[in-house]
CSV table of C-alpha atoms and ligand atoms in Angstrom, one decimal:
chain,number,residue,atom,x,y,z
M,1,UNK,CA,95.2,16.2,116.8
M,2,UNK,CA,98.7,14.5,116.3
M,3,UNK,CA,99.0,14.6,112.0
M,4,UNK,CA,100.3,11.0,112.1
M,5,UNK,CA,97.6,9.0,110.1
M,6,UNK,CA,97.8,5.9,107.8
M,7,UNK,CA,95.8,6.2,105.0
M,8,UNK,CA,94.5,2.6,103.5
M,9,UNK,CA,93.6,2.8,100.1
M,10,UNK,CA,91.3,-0.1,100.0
M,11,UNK,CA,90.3,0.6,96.0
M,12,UNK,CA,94.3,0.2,95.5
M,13,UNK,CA,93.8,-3.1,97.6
M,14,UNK,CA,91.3,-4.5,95.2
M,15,UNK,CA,93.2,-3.8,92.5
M,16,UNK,CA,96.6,-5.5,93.6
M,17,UNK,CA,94.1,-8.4,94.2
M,18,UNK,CA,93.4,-8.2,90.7
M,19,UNK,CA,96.5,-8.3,89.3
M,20,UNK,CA,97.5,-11.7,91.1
M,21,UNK,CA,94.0,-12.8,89.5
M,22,UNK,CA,95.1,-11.7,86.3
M,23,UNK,CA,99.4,-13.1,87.1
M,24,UNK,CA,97.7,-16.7,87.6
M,25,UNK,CA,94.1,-16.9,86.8
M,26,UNK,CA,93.9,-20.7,86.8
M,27,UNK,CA,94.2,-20.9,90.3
M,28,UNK,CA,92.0,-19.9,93.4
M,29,UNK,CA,92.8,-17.5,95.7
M,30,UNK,CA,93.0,-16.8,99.5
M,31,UNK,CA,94.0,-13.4,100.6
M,32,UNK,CA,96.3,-13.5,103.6
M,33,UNK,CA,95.5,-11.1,106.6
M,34,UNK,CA,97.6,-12.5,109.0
M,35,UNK,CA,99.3,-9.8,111.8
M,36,UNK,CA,96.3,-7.5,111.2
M,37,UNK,CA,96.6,-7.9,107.3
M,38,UNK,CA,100.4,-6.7,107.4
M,39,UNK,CA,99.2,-3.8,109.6
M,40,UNK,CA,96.7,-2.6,107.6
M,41,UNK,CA,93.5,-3.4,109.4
M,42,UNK,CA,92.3,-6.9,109.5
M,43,UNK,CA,88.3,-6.5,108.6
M,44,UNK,CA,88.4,-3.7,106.5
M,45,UNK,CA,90.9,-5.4,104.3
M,46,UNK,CA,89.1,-8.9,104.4
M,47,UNK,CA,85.6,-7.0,103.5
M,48,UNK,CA,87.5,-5.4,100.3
M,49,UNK,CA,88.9,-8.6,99.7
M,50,UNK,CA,85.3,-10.3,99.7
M,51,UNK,CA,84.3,-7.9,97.7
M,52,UNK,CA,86.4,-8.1,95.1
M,53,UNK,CA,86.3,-12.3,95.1
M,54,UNK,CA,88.8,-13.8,97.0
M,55,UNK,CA,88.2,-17.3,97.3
M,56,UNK,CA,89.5,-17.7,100.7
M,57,UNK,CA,91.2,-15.6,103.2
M,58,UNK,CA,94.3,-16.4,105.6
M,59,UNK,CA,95.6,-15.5,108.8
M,60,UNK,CA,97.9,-17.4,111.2
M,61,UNK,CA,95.9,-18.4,114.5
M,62,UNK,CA,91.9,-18.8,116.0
M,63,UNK,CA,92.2,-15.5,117.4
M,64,UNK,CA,92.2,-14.0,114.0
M,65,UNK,CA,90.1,-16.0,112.7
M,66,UNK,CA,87.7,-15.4,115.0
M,67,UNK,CA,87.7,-12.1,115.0
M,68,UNK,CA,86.9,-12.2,111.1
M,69,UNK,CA,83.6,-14.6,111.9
M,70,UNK,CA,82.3,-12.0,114.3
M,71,UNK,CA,82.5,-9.2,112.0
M,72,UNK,CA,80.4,-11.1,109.9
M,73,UNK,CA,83.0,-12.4,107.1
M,74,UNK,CA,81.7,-15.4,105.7
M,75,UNK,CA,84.5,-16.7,103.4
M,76,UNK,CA,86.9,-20.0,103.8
M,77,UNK,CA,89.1,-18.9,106.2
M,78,UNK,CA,92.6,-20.9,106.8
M,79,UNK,CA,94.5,-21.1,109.7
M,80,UNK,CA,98.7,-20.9,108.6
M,81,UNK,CA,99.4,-22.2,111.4
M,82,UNK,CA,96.7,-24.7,112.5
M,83,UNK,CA,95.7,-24.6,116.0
M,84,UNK,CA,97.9,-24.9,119.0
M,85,UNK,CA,95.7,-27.0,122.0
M,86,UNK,CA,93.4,-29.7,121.6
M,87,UNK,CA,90.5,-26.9,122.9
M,88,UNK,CA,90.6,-25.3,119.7
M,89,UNK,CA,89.4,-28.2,117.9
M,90,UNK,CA,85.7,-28.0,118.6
M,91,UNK,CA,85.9,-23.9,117.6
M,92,UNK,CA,86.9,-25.3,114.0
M,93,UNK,CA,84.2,-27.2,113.2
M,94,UNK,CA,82.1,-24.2,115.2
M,95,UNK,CA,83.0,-21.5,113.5
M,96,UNK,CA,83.9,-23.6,109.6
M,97,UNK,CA,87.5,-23.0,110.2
M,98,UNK,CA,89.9,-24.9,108.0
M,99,UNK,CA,93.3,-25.8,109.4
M,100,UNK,CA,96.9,-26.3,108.5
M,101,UNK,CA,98.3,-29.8,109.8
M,102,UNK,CA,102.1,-29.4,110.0
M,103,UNK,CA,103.2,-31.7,113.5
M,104,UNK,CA,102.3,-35.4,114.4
M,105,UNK,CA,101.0,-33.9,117.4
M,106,UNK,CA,97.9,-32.1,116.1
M,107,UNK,CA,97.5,-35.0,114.2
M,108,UNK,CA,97.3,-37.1,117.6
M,109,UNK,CA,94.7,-33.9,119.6
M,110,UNK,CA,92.8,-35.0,116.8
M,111,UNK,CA,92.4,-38.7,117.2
M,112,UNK,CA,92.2,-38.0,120.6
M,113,UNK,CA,89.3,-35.6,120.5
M,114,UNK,CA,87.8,-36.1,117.3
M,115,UNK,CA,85.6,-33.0,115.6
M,116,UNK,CA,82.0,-33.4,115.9
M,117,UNK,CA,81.6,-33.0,112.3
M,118,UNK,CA,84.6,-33.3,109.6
M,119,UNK,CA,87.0,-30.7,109.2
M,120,UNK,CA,89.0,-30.0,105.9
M,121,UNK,CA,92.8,-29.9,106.7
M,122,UNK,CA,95.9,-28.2,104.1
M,123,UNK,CA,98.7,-31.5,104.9
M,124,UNK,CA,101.9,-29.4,105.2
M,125,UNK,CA,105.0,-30.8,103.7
M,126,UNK,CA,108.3,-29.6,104.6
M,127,UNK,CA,109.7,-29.3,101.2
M,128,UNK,CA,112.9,-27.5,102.9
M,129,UNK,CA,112.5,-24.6,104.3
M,130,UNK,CA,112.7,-26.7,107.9
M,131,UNK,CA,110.2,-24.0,109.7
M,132,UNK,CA,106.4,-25.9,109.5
M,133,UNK,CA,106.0,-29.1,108.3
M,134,UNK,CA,106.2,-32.9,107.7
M,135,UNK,CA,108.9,-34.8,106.5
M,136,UNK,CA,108.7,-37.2,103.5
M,137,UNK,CA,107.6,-40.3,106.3
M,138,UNK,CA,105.6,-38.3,108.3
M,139,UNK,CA,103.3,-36.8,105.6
M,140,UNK,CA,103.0,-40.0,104.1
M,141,UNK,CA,101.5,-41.7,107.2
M,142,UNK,CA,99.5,-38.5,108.3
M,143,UNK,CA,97.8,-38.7,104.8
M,144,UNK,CA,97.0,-42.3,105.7
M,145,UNK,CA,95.9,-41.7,109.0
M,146,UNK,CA,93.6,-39.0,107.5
M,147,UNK,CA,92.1,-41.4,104.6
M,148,UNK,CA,90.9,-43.7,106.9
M,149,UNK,CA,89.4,-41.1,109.5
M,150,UNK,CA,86.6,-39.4,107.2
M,151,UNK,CA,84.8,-38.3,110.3
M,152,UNK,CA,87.9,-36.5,110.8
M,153,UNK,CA,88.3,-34.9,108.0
M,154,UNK,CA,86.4,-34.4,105.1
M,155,UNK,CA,88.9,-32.9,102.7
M,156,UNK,CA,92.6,-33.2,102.2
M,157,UNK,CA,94.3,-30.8,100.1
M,158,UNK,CA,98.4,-30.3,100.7
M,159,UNK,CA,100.5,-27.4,100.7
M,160,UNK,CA,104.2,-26.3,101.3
M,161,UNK,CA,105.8,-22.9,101.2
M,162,UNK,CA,109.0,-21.8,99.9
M,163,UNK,CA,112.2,-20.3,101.7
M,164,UNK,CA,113.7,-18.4,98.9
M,165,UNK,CA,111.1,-17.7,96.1
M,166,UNK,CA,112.4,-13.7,96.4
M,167,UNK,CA,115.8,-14.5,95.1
M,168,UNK,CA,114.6,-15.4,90.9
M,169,UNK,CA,118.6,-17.1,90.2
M,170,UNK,CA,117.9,-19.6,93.5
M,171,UNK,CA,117.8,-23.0,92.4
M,172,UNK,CA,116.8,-23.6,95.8
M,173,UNK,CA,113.2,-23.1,95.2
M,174,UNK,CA,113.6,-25.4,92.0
M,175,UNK,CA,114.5,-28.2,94.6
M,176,UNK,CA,111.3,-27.4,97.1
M,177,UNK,CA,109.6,-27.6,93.7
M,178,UNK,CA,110.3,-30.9,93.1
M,179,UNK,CA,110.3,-32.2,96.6
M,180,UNK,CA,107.0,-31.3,96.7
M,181,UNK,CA,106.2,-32.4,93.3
M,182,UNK,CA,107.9,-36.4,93.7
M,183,UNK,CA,105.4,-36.4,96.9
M,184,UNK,CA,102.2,-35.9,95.3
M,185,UNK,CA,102.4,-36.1,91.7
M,186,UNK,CA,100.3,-39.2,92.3
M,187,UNK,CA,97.9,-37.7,94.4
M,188,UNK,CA,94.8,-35.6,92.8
M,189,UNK,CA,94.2,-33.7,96.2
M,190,UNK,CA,94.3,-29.7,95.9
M,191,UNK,CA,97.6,-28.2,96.1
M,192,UNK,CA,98.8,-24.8,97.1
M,193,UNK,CA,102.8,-23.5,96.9
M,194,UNK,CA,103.0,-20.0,95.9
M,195,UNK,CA,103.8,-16.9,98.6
M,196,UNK,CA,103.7,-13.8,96.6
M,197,UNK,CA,107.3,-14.0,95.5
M,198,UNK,CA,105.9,-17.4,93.8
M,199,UNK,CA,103.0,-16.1,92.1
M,200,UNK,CA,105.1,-13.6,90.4
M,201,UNK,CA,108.4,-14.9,89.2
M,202,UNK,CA,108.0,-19.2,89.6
M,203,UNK,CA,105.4,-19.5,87.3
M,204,UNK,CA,105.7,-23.5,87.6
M,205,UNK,CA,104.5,-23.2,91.2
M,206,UNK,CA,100.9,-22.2,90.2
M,207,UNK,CA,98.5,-25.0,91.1
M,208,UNK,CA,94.8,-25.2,92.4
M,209,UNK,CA,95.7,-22.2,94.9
M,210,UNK,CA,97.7,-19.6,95.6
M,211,UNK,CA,98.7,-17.4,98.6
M,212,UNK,CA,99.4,-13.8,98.4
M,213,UNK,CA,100.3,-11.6,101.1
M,214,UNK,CA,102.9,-8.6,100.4
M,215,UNK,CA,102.2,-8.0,96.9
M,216,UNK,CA,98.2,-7.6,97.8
M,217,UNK,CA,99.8,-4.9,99.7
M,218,UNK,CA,101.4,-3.0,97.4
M,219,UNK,CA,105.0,-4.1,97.9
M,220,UNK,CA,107.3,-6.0,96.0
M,221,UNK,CA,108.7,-9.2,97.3
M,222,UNK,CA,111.8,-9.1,95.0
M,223,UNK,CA,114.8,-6.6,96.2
M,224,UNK,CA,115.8,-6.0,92.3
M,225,UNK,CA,112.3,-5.2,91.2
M,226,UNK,CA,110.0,-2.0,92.8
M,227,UNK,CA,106.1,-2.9,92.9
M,228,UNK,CA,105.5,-0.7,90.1
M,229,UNK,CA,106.9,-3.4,87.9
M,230,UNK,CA,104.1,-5.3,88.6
M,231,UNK,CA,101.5,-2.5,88.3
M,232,UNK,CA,100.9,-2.6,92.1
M,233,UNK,CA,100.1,0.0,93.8
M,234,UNK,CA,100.6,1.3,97.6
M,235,UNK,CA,98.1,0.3,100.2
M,236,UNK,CA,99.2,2.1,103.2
M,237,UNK,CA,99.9,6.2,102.8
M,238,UNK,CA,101.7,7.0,106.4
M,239,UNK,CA,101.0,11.0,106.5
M,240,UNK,CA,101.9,13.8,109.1
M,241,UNK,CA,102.9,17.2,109.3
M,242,UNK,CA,105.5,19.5,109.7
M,243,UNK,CA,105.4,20.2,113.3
M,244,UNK,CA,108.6,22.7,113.9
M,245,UNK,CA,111.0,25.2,111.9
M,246,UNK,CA,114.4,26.3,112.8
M,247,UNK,CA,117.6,27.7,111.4
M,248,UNK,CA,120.9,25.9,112.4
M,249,UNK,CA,123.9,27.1,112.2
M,250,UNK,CA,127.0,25.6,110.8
M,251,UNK,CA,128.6,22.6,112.8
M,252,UNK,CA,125.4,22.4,115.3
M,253,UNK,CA,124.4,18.9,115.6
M,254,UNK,CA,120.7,17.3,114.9
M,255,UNK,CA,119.3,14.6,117.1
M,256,UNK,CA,120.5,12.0,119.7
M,257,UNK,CA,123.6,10.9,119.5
M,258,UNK,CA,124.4,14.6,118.1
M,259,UNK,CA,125.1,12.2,114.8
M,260,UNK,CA,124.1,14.7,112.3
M,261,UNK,CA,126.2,18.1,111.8
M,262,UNK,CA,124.9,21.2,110.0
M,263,UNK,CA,127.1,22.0,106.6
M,264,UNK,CA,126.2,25.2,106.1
M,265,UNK,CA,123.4,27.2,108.0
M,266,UNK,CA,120.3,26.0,107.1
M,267,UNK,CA,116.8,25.4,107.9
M,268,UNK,CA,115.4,21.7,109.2
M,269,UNK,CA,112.2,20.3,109.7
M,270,UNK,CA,110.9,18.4,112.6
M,271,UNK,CA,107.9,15.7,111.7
M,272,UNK,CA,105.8,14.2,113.5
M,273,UNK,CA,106.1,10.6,113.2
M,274,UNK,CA,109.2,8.1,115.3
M,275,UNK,CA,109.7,4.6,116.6
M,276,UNK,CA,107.0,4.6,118.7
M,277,UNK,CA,104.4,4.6,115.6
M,278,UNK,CA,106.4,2.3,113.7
M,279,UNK,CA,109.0,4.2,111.3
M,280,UNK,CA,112.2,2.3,111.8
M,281,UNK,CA,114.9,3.9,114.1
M,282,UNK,CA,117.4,2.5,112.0
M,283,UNK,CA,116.7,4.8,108.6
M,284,UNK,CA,119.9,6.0,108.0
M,285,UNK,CA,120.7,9.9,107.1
M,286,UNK,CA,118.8,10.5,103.5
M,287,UNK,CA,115.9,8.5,103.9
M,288,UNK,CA,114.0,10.1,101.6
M,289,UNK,CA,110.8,12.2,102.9
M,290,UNK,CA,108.4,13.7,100.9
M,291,UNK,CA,107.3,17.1,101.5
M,292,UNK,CA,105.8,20.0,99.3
M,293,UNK,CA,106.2,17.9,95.6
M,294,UNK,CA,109.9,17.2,97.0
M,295,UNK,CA,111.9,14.4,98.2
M,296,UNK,CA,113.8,15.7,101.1
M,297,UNK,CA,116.7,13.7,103.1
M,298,UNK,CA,116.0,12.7,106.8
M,299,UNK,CA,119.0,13.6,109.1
M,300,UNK,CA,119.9,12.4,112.3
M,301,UNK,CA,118.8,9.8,114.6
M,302,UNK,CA,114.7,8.8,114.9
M,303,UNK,CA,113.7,9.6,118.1
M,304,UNK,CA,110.1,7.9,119.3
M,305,UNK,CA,107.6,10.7,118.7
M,306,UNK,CA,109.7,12.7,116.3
M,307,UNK,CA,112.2,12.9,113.2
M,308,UNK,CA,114.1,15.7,111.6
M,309,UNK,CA,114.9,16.4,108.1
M,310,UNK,CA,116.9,18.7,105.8
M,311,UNK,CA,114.9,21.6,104.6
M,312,UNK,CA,117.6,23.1,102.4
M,313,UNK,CA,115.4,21.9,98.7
M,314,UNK,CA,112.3,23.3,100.4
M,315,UNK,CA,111.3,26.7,99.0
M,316,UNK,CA,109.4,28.3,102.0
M,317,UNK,CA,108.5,25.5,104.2
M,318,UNK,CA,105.6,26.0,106.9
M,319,UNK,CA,104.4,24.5,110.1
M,320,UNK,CA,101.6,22.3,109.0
M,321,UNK,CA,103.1,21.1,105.8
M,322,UNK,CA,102.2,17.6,104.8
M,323,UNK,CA,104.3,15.3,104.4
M,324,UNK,CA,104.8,11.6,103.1
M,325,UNK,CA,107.1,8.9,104.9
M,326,UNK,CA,105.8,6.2,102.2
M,327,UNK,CA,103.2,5.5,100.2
M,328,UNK,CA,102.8,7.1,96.6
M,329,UNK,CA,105.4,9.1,96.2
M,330,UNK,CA,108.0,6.8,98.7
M,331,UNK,CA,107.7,3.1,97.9
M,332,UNK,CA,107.8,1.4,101.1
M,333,UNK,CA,110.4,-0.9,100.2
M,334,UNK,CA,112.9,2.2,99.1
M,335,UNK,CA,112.3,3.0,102.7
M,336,UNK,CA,112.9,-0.2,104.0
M,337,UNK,CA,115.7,-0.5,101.7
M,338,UNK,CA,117.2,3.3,104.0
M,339,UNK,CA,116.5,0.9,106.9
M,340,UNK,CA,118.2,-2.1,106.0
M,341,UNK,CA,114.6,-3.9,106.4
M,342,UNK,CA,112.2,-5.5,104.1
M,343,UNK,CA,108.8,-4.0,104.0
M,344,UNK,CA,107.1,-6.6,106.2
M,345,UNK,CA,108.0,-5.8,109.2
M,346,UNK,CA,107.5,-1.5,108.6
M,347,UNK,CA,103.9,-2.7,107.7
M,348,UNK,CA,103.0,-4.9,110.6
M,349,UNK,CA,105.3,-2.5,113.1
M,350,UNK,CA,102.7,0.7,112.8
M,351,UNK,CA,101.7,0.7,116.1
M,352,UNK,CA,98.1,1.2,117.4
M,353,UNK,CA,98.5,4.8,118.4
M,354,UNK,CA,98.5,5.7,114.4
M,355,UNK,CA,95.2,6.2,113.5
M,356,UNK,CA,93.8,4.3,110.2
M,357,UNK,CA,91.5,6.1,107.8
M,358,UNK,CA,90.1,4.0,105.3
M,359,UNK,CA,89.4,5.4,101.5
M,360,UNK,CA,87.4,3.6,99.2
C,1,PLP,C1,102.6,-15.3,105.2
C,1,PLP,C2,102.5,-16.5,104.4
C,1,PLP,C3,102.2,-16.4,103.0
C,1,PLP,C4,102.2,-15.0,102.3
C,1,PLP,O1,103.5,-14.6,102.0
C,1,PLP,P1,103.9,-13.3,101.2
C,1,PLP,O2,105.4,-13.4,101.1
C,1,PLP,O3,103.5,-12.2,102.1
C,1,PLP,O4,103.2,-13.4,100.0
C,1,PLP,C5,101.9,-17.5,102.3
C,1,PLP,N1,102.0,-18.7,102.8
C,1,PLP,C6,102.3,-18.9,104.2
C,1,PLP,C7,102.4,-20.3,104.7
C,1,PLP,C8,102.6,-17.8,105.0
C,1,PLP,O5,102.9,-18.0,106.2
């Protein structure tokens, strides 16, 4: 078998859950699983999050969402993004679906076609981020609208989200804060504002729920501050093996591209793990790999099956070796870091072919 695997370490899942419990216990909590839960596996990481108390989940569309009611998950579940077509009302009220309402156009498919029994709705302001969202008129005639509809909907609450929550000196958030705040400070519905960069480091955002996504995961959202600052820990272990051996000599080149040049005559590793599973072409030279209790530079280009890496710090290095791309020893985010990337996108971009073995 091909030695690519991604572990998921669903007891260090739980326990990143726990700390944004324990970050801001006075609100309640939906998990987000969105894009396969960041590539980890959407049901097993929705079951662990049932079990450990999540008050909700989160994922972006009705495909997701239904794909968590037919595995049997019986939490709130919220759709980010709401639905799309008026069609995908009546599977709302079928399946217990709660939806974001961001565009006066949902707001008129549901007029149009209302839901057999009341839905509840999350009102989204745009408090400035200008992706999903109403303006300051808009949301206040929606929330009318929706106030005198009750077979509509049966509970308002009102969210926004934030554009740059990561970046702690950015007095931008401060103004979404307030935005949002001058809107409903005179409203007692539910409110929900904080990502996982929120939670963490804008303490003033906590209200009656929060949002996590990366940091459930095991990554940090800040670029200053690894996840171990936090006492998170990685979810995702991407594993393989030493796959090939070989002695270079000086000035031979490594790769496509020949970008890399041997120093000296030296050993270098082939591994089996490229683009096409996910690890980012662009990791420069030195990416750190770790192999045999060692951190070890990548050289050369990423091909799509294969990488290589220097072997020179590696006392007696076999076919077969394990190594680590990230996970315990490499934070995903130093990789991502290597790849001028954020850890987001390495997470959801593991590709099907990798096999996921779930630990408890
Ligand atoms: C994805 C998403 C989140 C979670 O964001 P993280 O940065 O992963 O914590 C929260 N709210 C909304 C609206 C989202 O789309």
């Amino acid at each position: 078998m091909r030695p690519l695997q991604a572990i998921i370490d669903l007891s260090a899942l739980k326990h990143n859950f726990l700390i944004a419990r324990q970050i801001s216990p006075k609100q309640k909590l939906m998990a987000v699983v969105k894009a396969n839960a960041y590539g980890h596996g959407l049901i097993e990481c929705a079951k662990a999050f049932e079990e450990v108390g999540a008050d909700a989940l989160a994922v972006s569309c009705l495909e997701e969402a239904l794909q968590l009611r037919e595995n049997d998950i019986k939490k709130p579940i919220i759709l980010l993004e709401g639905f799309f077509e008026k069609n995908e009302i009546p599977l709302l009220v079928e399946n217990q679906l709660q939806t974001v309402l961001h565009h006066p156009q949902q707001l008129t498919y549901l007029l149009e076609n209302p839901p057999l029994k009341p839905i509840s709705v999350w009102l989204k302001f745009d408090s400035g981020m200008n992706r999903l969202g109403f303006n300051l008129e808009q949301f206040k005639v929606v929330y009318q609208k929706l106030l005198e509809r009750p077979d509509i909907s049966n509970k308002i609450r009102l969210m926004t989200h934030f554009a740059c929550a990561d970046e702690l000196r950015n007095n931008f958030t401060l103004n979404q804060i307030q935005h949002f705040e001058q809107l409903t400070k005179a409203l007692n519905n539910e409110k929900s504002l904080s990502n996982s960069a929120a939670l963490l480091g804008w303490k003033q955002t906590h209200a009656d729920w929060g949002r996590p996504g990366i940091m459930l995961y095991g990554s940090s959202p800040f670029l200053e501050q690894p996840a171990s600052n936090f006492d998170l820990k990685p979810v995702m272990i991407l594993k393989s093996k030493l796959i090939s051996v070989k002695t270079c000599q000086r000035g031979e080149t490594v790769g496509y591209g020949a970008t890399w040049e041997c120093p000296e005559t030296m050993q270098i590793g082939i591994i089996a793990a490229g683009y096409g599973d996910g690890y980012p072409r662009h990791a420069k030279s030195g990416t750190p790999i770790y192999l045999n209790n060692q951190k070890i530079p990548l050289i050369g280009r990423v091909s799509m099956d294969m990488l290589a890496v220097d072997l020179r710090l590696c006392e007696n290095p076999q076919i077969g070796d394990e190594v680590e791309l990230w996970g315990k020893h490499i934070s995903i985010d130093e990789v991502a870091q290597c790849a001028q990337t954020i850890s987001y996108p390495l997470l959801c971009g593991i590709t099907m072919r990798v096999p996921r073995l779930f630990q408890n």
